[in-house]
Coordinates of C-alpha atoms in Angstrom, one line a residue:
Chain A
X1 CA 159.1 72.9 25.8
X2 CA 157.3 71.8 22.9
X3 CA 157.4 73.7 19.4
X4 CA 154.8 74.1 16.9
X5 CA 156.6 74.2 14.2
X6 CA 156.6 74.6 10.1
X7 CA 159.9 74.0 8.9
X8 CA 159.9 76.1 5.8
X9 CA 158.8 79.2 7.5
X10 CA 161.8 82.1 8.2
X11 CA 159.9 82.1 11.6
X12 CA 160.2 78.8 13.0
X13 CA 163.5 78.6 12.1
X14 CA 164.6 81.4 14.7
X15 CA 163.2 79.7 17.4
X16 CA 165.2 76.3 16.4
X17 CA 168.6 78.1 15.6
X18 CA 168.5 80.4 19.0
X19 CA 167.3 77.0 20.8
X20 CA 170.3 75.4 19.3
X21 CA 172.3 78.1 20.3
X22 CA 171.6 78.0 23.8
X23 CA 171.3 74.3 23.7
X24 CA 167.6 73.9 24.4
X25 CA 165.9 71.0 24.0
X26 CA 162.6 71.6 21.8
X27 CA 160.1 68.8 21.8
X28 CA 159.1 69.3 17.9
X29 CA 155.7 69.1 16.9
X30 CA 155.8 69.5 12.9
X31 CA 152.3 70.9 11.8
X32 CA 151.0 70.6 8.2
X33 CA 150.7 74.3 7.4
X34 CA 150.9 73.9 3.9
X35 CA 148.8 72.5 2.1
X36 CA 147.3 71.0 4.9
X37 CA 146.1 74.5 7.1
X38 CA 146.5 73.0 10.4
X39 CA 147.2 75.8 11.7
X40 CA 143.7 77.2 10.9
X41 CA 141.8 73.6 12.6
X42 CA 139.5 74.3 15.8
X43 CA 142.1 71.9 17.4
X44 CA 145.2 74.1 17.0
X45 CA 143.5 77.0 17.7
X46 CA 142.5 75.9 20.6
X47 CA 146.5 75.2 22.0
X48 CA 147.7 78.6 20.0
X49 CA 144.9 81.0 19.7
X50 CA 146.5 83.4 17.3
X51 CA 146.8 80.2 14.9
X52 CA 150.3 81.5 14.4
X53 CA 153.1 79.6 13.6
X54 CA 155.6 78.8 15.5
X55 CA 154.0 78.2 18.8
X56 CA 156.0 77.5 21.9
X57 CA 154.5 75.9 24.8
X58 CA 156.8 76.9 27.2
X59 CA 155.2 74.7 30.3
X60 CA 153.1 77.5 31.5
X61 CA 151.7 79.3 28.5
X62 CA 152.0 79.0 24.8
X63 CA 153.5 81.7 23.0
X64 CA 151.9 82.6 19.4
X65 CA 154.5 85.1 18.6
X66 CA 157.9 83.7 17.3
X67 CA 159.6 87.3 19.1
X68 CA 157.9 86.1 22.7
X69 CA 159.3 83.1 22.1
X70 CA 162.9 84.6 21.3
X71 CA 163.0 86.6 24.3
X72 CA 161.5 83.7 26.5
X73 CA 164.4 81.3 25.4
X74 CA 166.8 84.3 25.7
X75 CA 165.6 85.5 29.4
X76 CA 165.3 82.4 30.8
X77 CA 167.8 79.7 29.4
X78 CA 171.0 82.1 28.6
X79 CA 173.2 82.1 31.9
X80 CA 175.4 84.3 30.1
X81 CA 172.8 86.9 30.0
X82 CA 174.3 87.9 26.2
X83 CA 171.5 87.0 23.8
X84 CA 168.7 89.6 26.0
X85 CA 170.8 91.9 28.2
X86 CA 168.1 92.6 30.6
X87 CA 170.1 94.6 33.0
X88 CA 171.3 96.9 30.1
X89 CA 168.4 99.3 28.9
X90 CA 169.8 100.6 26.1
X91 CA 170.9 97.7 24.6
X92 CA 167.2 96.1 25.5
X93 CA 165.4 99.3 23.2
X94 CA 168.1 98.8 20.3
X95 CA 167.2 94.8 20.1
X96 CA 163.2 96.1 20.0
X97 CA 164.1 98.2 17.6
X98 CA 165.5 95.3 15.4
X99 CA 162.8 92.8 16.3
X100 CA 160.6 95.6 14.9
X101 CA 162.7 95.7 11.8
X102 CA 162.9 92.0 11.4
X103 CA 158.7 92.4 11.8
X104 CA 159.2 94.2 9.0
X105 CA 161.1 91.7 6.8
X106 CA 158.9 89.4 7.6
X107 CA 155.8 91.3 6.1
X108 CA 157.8 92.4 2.9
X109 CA 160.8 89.6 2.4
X110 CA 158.9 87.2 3.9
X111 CA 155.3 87.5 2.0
X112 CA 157.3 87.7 -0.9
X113 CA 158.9 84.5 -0.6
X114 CA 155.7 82.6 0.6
X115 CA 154.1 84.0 -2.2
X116 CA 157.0 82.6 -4.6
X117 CA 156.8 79.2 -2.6
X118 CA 153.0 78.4 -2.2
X119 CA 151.2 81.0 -3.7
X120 CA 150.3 83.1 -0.9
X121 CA 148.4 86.4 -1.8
X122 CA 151.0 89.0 -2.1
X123 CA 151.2 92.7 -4.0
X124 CA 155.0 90.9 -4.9
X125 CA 156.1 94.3 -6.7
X126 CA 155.5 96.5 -3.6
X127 CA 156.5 93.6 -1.2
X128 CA 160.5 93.7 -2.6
X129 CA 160.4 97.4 -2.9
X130 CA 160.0 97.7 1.0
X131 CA 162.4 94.6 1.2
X132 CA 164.6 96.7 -0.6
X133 CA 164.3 99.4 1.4
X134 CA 164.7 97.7 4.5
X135 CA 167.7 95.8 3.5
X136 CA 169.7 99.4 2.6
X137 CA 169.0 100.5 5.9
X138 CA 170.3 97.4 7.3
X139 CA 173.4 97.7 4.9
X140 CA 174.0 101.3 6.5
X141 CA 173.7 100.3 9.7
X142 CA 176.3 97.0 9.5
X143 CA 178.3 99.6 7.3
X144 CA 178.9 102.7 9.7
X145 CA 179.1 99.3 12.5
X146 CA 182.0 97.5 10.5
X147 CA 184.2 101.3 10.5
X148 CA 183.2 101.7 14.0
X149 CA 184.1 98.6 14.7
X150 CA 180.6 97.0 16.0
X151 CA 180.0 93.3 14.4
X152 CA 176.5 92.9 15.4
X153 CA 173.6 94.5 15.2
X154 CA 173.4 95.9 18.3
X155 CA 176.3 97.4 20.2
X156 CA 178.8 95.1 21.9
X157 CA 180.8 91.8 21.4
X158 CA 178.2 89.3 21.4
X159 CA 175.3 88.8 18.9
X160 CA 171.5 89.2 20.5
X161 CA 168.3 88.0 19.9
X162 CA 168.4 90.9 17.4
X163 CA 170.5 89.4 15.3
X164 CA 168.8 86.2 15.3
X165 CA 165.0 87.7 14.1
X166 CA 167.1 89.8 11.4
X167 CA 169.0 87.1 10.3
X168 CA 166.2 84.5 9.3
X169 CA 164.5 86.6 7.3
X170 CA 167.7 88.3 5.4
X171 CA 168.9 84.5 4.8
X172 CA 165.7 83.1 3.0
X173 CA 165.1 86.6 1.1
X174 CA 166.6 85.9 -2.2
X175 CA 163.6 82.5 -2.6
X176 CA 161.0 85.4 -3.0
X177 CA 163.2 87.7 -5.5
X178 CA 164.9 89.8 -3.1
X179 CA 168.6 90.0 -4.0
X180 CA 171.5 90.5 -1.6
X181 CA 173.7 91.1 -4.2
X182 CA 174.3 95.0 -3.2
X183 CA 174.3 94.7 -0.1
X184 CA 177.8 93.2 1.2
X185 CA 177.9 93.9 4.9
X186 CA 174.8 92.7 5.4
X187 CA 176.4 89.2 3.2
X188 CA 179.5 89.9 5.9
X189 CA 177.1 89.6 8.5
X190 CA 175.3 86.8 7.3
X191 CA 178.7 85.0 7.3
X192 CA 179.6 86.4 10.9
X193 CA 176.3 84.9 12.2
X194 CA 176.7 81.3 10.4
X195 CA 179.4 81.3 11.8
X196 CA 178.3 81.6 15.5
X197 CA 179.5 78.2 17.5
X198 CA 176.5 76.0 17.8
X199 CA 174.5 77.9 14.5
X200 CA 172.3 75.2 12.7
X201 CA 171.0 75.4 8.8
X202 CA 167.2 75.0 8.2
X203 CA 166.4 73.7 4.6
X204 CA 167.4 76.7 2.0
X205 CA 170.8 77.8 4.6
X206 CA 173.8 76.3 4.0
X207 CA 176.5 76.1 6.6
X208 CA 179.4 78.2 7.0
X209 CA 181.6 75.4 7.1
X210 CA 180.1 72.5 4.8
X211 CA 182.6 70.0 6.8
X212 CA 179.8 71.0 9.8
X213 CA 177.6 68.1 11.5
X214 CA 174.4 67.7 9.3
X215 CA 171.3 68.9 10.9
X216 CA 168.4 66.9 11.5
X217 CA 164.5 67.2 10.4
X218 CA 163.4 67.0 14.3
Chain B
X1 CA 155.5 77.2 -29.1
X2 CA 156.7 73.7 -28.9
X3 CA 153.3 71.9 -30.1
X4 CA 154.2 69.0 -28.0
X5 CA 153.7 71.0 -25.0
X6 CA 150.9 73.1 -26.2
X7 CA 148.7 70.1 -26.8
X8 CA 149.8 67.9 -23.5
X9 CA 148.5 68.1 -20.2
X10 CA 149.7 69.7 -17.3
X11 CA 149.4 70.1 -13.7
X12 CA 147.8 73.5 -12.7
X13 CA 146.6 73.0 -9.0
X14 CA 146.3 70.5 -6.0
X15 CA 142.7 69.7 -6.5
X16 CA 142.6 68.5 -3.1
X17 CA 144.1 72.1 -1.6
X18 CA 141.3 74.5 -3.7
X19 CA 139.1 75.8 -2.1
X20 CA 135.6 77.3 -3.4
X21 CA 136.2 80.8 -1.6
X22 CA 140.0 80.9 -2.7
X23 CA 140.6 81.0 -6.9
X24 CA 144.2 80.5 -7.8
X25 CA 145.7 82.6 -10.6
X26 CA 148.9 80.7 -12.3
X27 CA 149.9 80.3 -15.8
X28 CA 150.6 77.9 -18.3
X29 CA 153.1 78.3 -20.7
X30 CA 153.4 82.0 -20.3
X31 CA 149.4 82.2 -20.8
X32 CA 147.7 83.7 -17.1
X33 CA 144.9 81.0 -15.9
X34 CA 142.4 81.1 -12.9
X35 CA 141.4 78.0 -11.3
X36 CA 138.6 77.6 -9.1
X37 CA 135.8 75.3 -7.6
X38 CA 132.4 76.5 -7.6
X39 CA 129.5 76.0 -5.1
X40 CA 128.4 72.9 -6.5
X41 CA 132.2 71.3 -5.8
X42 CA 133.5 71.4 -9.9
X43 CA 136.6 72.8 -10.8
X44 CA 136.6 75.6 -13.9
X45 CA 139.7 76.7 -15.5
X46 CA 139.2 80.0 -17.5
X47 CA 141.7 82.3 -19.3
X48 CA 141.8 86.2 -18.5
X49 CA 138.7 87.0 -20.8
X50 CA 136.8 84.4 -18.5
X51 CA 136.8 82.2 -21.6
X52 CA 136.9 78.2 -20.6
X53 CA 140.2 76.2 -21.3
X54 CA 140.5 72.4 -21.6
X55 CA 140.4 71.0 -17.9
X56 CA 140.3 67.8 -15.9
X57 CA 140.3 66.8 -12.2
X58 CA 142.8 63.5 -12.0
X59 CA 145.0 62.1 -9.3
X60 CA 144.4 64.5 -7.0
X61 CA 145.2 67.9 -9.3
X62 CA 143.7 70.3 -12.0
X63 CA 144.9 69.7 -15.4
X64 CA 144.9 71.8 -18.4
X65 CA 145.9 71.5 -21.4
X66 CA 145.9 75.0 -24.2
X67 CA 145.7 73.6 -27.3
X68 CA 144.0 70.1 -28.4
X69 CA 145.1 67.2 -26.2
X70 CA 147.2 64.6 -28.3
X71 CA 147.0 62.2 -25.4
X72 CA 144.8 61.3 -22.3
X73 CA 146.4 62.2 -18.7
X74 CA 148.7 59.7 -18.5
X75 CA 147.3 57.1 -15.8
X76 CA 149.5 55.8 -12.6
X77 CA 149.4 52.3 -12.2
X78 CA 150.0 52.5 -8.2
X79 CA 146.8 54.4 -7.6
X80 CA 144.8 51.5 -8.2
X81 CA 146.8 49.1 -5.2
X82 CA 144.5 49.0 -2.2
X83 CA 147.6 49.5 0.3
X84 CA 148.6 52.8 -0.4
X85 CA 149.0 55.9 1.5
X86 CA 148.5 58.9 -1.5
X87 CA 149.1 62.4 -1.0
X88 CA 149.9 65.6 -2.8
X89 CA 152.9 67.0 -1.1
X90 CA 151.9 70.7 -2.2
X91 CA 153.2 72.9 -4.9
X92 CA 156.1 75.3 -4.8
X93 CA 157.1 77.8 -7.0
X94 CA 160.8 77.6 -8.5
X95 CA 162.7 80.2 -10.4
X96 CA 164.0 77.6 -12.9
X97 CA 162.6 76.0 -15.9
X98 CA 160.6 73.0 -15.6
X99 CA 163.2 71.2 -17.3
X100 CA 165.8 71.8 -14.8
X101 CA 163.0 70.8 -12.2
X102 CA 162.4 67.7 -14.0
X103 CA 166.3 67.4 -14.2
X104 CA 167.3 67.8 -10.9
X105 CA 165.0 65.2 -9.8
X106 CA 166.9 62.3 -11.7
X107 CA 170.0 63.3 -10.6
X108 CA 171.8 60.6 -8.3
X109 CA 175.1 62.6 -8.0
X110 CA 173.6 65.0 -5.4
X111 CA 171.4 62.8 -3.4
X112 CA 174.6 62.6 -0.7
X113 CA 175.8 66.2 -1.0
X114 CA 172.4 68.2 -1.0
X115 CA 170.4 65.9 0.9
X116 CA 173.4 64.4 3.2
X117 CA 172.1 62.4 6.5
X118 CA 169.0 61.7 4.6
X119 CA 169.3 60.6 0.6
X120 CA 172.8 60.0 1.4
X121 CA 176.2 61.1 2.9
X122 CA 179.8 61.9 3.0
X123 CA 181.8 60.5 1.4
X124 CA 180.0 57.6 0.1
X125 CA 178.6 59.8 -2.9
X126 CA 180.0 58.0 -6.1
X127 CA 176.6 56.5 -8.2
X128 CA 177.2 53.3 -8.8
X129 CA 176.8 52.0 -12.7
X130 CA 172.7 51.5 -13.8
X131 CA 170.4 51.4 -16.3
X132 CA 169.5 54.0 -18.9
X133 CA 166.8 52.5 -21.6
X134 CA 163.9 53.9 -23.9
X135 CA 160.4 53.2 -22.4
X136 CA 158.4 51.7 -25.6
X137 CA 156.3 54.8 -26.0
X138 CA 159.3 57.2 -25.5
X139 CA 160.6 58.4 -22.7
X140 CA 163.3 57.5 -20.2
X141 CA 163.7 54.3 -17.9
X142 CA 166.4 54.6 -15.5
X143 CA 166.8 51.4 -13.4
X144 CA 169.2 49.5 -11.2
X145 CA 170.1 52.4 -9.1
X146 CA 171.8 51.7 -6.0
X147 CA 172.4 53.9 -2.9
X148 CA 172.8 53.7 0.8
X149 CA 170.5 56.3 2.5
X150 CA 170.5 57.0 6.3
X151 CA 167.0 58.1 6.2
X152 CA 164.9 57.3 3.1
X153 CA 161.8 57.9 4.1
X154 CA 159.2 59.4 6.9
X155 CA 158.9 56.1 8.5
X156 CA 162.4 54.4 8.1
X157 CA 164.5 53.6 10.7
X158 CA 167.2 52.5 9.9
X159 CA 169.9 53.5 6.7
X160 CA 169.9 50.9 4.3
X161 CA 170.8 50.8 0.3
X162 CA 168.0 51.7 -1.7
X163 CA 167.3 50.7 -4.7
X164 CA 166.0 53.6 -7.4
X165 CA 163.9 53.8 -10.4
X166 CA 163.1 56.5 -12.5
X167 CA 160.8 57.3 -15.5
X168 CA 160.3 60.0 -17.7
X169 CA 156.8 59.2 -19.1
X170 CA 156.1 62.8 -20.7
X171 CA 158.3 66.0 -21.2
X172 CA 157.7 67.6 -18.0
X173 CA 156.7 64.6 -15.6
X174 CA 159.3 62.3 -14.4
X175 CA 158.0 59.8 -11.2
X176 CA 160.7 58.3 -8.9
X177 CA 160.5 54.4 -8.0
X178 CA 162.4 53.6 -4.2
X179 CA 162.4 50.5 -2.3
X180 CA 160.1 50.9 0.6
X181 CA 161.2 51.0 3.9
X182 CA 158.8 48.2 5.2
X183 CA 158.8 45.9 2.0
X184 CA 161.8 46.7 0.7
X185 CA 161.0 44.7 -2.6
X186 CA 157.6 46.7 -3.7
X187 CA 158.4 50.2 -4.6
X188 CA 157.2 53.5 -2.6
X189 CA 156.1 55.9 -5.7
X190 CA 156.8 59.5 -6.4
X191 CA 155.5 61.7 -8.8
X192 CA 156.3 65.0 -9.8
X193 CA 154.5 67.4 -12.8
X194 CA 156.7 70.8 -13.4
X195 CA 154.3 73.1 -14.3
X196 CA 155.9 75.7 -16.9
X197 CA 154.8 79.1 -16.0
X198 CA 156.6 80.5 -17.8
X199 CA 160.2 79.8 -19.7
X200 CA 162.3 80.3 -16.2
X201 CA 159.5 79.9 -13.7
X202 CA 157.9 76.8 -13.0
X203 CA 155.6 75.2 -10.1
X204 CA 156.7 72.0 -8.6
X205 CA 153.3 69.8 -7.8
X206 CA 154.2 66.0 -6.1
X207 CA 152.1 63.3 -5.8
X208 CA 153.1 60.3 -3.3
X209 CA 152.1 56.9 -3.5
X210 CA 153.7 55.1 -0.6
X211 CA 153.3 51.5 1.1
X212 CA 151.0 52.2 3.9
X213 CA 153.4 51.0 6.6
X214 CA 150.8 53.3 9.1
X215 CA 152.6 56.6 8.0
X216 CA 150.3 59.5 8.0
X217 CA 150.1 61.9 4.7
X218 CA 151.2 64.5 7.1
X219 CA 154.7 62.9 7.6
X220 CA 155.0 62.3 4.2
X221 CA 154.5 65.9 3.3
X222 CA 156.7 67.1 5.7
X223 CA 159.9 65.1 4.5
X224 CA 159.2 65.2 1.2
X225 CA 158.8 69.2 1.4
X226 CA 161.5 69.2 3.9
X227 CA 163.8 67.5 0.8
X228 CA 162.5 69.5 -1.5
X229 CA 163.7 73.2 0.2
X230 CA 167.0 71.8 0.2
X231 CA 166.7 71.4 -3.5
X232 CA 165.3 74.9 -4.0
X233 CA 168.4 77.3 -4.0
X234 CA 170.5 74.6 -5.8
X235 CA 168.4 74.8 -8.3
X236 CA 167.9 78.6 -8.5
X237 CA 171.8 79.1 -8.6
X238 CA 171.4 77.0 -11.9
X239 CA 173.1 79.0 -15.1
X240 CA 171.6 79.1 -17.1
X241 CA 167.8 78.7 -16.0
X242 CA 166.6 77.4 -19.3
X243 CA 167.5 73.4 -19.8
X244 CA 170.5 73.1 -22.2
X245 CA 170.3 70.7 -24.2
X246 CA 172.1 71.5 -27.5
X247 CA 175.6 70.1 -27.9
X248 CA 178.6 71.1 -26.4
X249 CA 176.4 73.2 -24.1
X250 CA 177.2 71.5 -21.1
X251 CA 179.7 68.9 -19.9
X252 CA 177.9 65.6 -18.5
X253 CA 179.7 62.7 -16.5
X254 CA 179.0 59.2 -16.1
X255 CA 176.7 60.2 -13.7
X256 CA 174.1 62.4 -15.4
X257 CA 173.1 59.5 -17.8
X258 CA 169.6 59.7 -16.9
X259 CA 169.6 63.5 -17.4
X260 CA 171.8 63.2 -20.9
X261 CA 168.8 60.7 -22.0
X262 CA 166.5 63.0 -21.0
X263 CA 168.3 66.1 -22.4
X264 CA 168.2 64.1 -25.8
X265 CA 164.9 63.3 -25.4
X266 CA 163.2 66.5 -25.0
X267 CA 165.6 67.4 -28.2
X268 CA 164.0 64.5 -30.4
X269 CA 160.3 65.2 -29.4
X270 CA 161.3 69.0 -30.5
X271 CA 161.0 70.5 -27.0
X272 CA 162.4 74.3 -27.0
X273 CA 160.7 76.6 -24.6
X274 CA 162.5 76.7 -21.6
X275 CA 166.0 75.3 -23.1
X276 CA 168.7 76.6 -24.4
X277 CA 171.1 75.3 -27.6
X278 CA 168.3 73.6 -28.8
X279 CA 168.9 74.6 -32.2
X280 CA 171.9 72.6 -32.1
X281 CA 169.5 69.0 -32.7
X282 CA 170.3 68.3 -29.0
X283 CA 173.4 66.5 -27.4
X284 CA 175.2 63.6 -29.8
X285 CA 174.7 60.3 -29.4

């Protein structure tokens, strides 16, 4: 499979770490986003026609959304069956629920910090305020989980794709002025998810364990 | 304000990244700018009553300087060698003061903890004794570094020990010298302007010069922005944000001679906004 991929962005980064996770092989194809705007070139568009990045060319389409391409990875490489338990509806609406949230991040967190880190247009002001908002709910949530004894997002002992989508975007927040500082079990679950077997940093993350295997650029 | 910033030049925009339809609002110094390229292809800088400020196009950016410029934009020898690959490597916003910016870049001591596998790595992260001199028009020359790296650059492939330069030509530009890769006794060039906007927020621009051993600008971007992110939250746990560089406001080692020079430095030429303990007359000597 071959990934289009940005490094910086929170996006790209979730398809690496869940490919890592399930020990996926990702042909890497680093595009010059900024300030280069690749991504907007007749030639890119013409492989990803969203111009979204990341892009995974999965053999038999390319995926523009970075969610399509966590649930591909998930559905098709995860013997296991724990990142995307297909044959368990409930759990499958609670993970869209989260990707949907994590959509969410990305819009508010995420502009925030791209407008922080190369200018993009952003209303910053409203941007953290809904970051804000989001990350309480997400503090509540992983709150009432720790008492009920539920570590991950989504109910039962392994961590999803859920918790993947969330994750990226609640790791890199704090680069666009969005504090964790209040928010401790969501800083407990950051830990809890760094410190998945497998988990790999991105530039900005630092590992759990700093004694870790470095990661690499490709 | 410090007039020795007020009347430099400084690095407002990648030239080579505006576009006509897209203005850029930033500041300078705490004072809001827009920059923007008109129809015809020339580059206007304007305050927020639309009045003009002092501009240039030059290596690839938008400089401005605010008040009266005491000196030209300084000139980079590299450009003029035929062999080069040059690229701006983009410009990211850090919540830091330039100073720390400029700081962090001639530190040695963290090239094998923050950048480890690449810069350098564990444990082999002592720095080795080097030079710290004056430059004869001020400034700071650090030279005679030494350090193994596992991956220096976009197109090495191999580790091998790397031999460092630094200088600090003007208060907020330092450029970085490194042996190249593929001619390992000609230097691959860095340079990188930390635009103050404001006393804890600054914009990092870069400008590579490299031997053109047939890497792309792409690939240059992509590592050197790739080293840079790993900088970024070191730098924005920094406490304070502002620079100290009174005395007995921080504790240096052996290691931060280059950033002790430059610390003093920025003292001598009377360098306050973004720094801390200044009133102190800087670190002793």
């Amino acid at each position: 499979m071959i990934l289009y991929d940005y490094p910086p962005l929170a996006e790209c980064y979730a398809v690496r770490l869940l490919a890592a996770l399930l020990d996926v092989p990702l042909e890497i194809r680093s595009l010059d986003y900024y300030p280069g705007r690749e991504h907007e070139t007749d030639e890119y568009l013409d492989i990803a026609p969203l111009g979204s990045v990341p892009a995974l060319d999965t053999g038999t389409a390319v995926l523009g959304d970075w969610q399509a391409a966590l649930i591909h990875l998930a559905a098709h490489h995860d013997a296991t069956g724990q990142w995307l338990p297909l044959g368990d509806p409930d759990r499958l609406v609670a993970i869209h629920e989260w990707l949907a949230v994590a959509r969410a991040l990305a819009h508010s967190a995420g502009v925030a910090r791209l407008h922080e880190l190369i200018g993009q247009p952003a209303v910053i002001e409203r941007c953290r305020t809904e970051a804000h908002r989001l990350l309480r709910h997400l503090e509540r949530h992983l709150w009432f989980g720790e008492r009920a004894g539920r570590r991950w997002l989504v109910e039962g002992e392994q961590p999803t794709i859920a918790d993947i989508a969330v994750f990226v975007q609640v790791i890199l927040c704090e680069e666009g002025g969005v504090s964790r500082l209040d928010y401790p079990a969501v800083r407990r679950w950051i830990d809890s998810v760094r410190g998945i077997r497998g988990f790999v940093v991105t530039s900005g993350v630092l590992p759990l364990d700093p004694t870790a295997p470095v990661h690499t650029l490709a | 304000m410090d007039p020795i910033l007020w009347n430099d030049w400084h690095v407002v925009a990648d030239a080579t990244a505006l576009q006509c339809d897209r203005p850029i609002t930033t500041r300078l110094l705490g004072v809001p700018l827009t920059v923007s390229r008109d129809a015809q292809g020339a580059v206007h800088v304007v305050g927020t009553d639309g009045s003009p400020i002092v501009s240039d196009v030059r290596h690839g950016f938008v400089w401005a300087c605010l008040g009266k410029p005491a000196r030209p934009i300084l000139s980079i020898a590299e450009l003029a060698e035929p062999d080069r690959c040059v690229t701006t490597a983009g410009s990211f916003g850090v919540h830091v003061s330039a100073g720390r910016v400029i700081e962090n870049f001639l530190d040695l001591g963290h090239l094998g903890h923050v950048h480890a596998g690449y810069l350098g790595q564990e444990p082999q992260t002592a720095v080795e004794p080097y030079e710290v001199a004056r430059l004869p028009d001020g400034g700071v020359h650090a030279s005679g570094c030494k350090v193994f790296q596992p991956v220096s650059s976009p197109t090495a492939q191999s580790g091998f020990v790397v031999e460092y330069q630094y200088k600090v030509e003007r208060a907020l530009t330092a450029s970085l010298y490194k042996s190249s890769f593929s001619q390992p006794d000609r230097f691959d060039v860095i340079y990188l302007f930390a635009q103050p906007l404001d006393e804890e927020h600054a914009i990092a621009h870069v400008l590579e010069i490299f031997i053109d051993d047939g890497v792309s600008p792409a690939a240059l971007r992509a590592f050197q922005q790739f080293i840079f992110l790993q900088d970024k939250p070191i730098l924005e746990n920094q406490i304070p944000k502002r620079l100290p560089i009174g005395q007995r406001m921080e504790m240096p080692v052996l290691a931060d001679k280059t950033s002790v020079a430059y610390r003093r430095w920025l003292a001598e030429l009377g360098v306050t906004y973004g720094t801390v303990g200044a009133h102190d007359g800087g670190l002793p000597a």
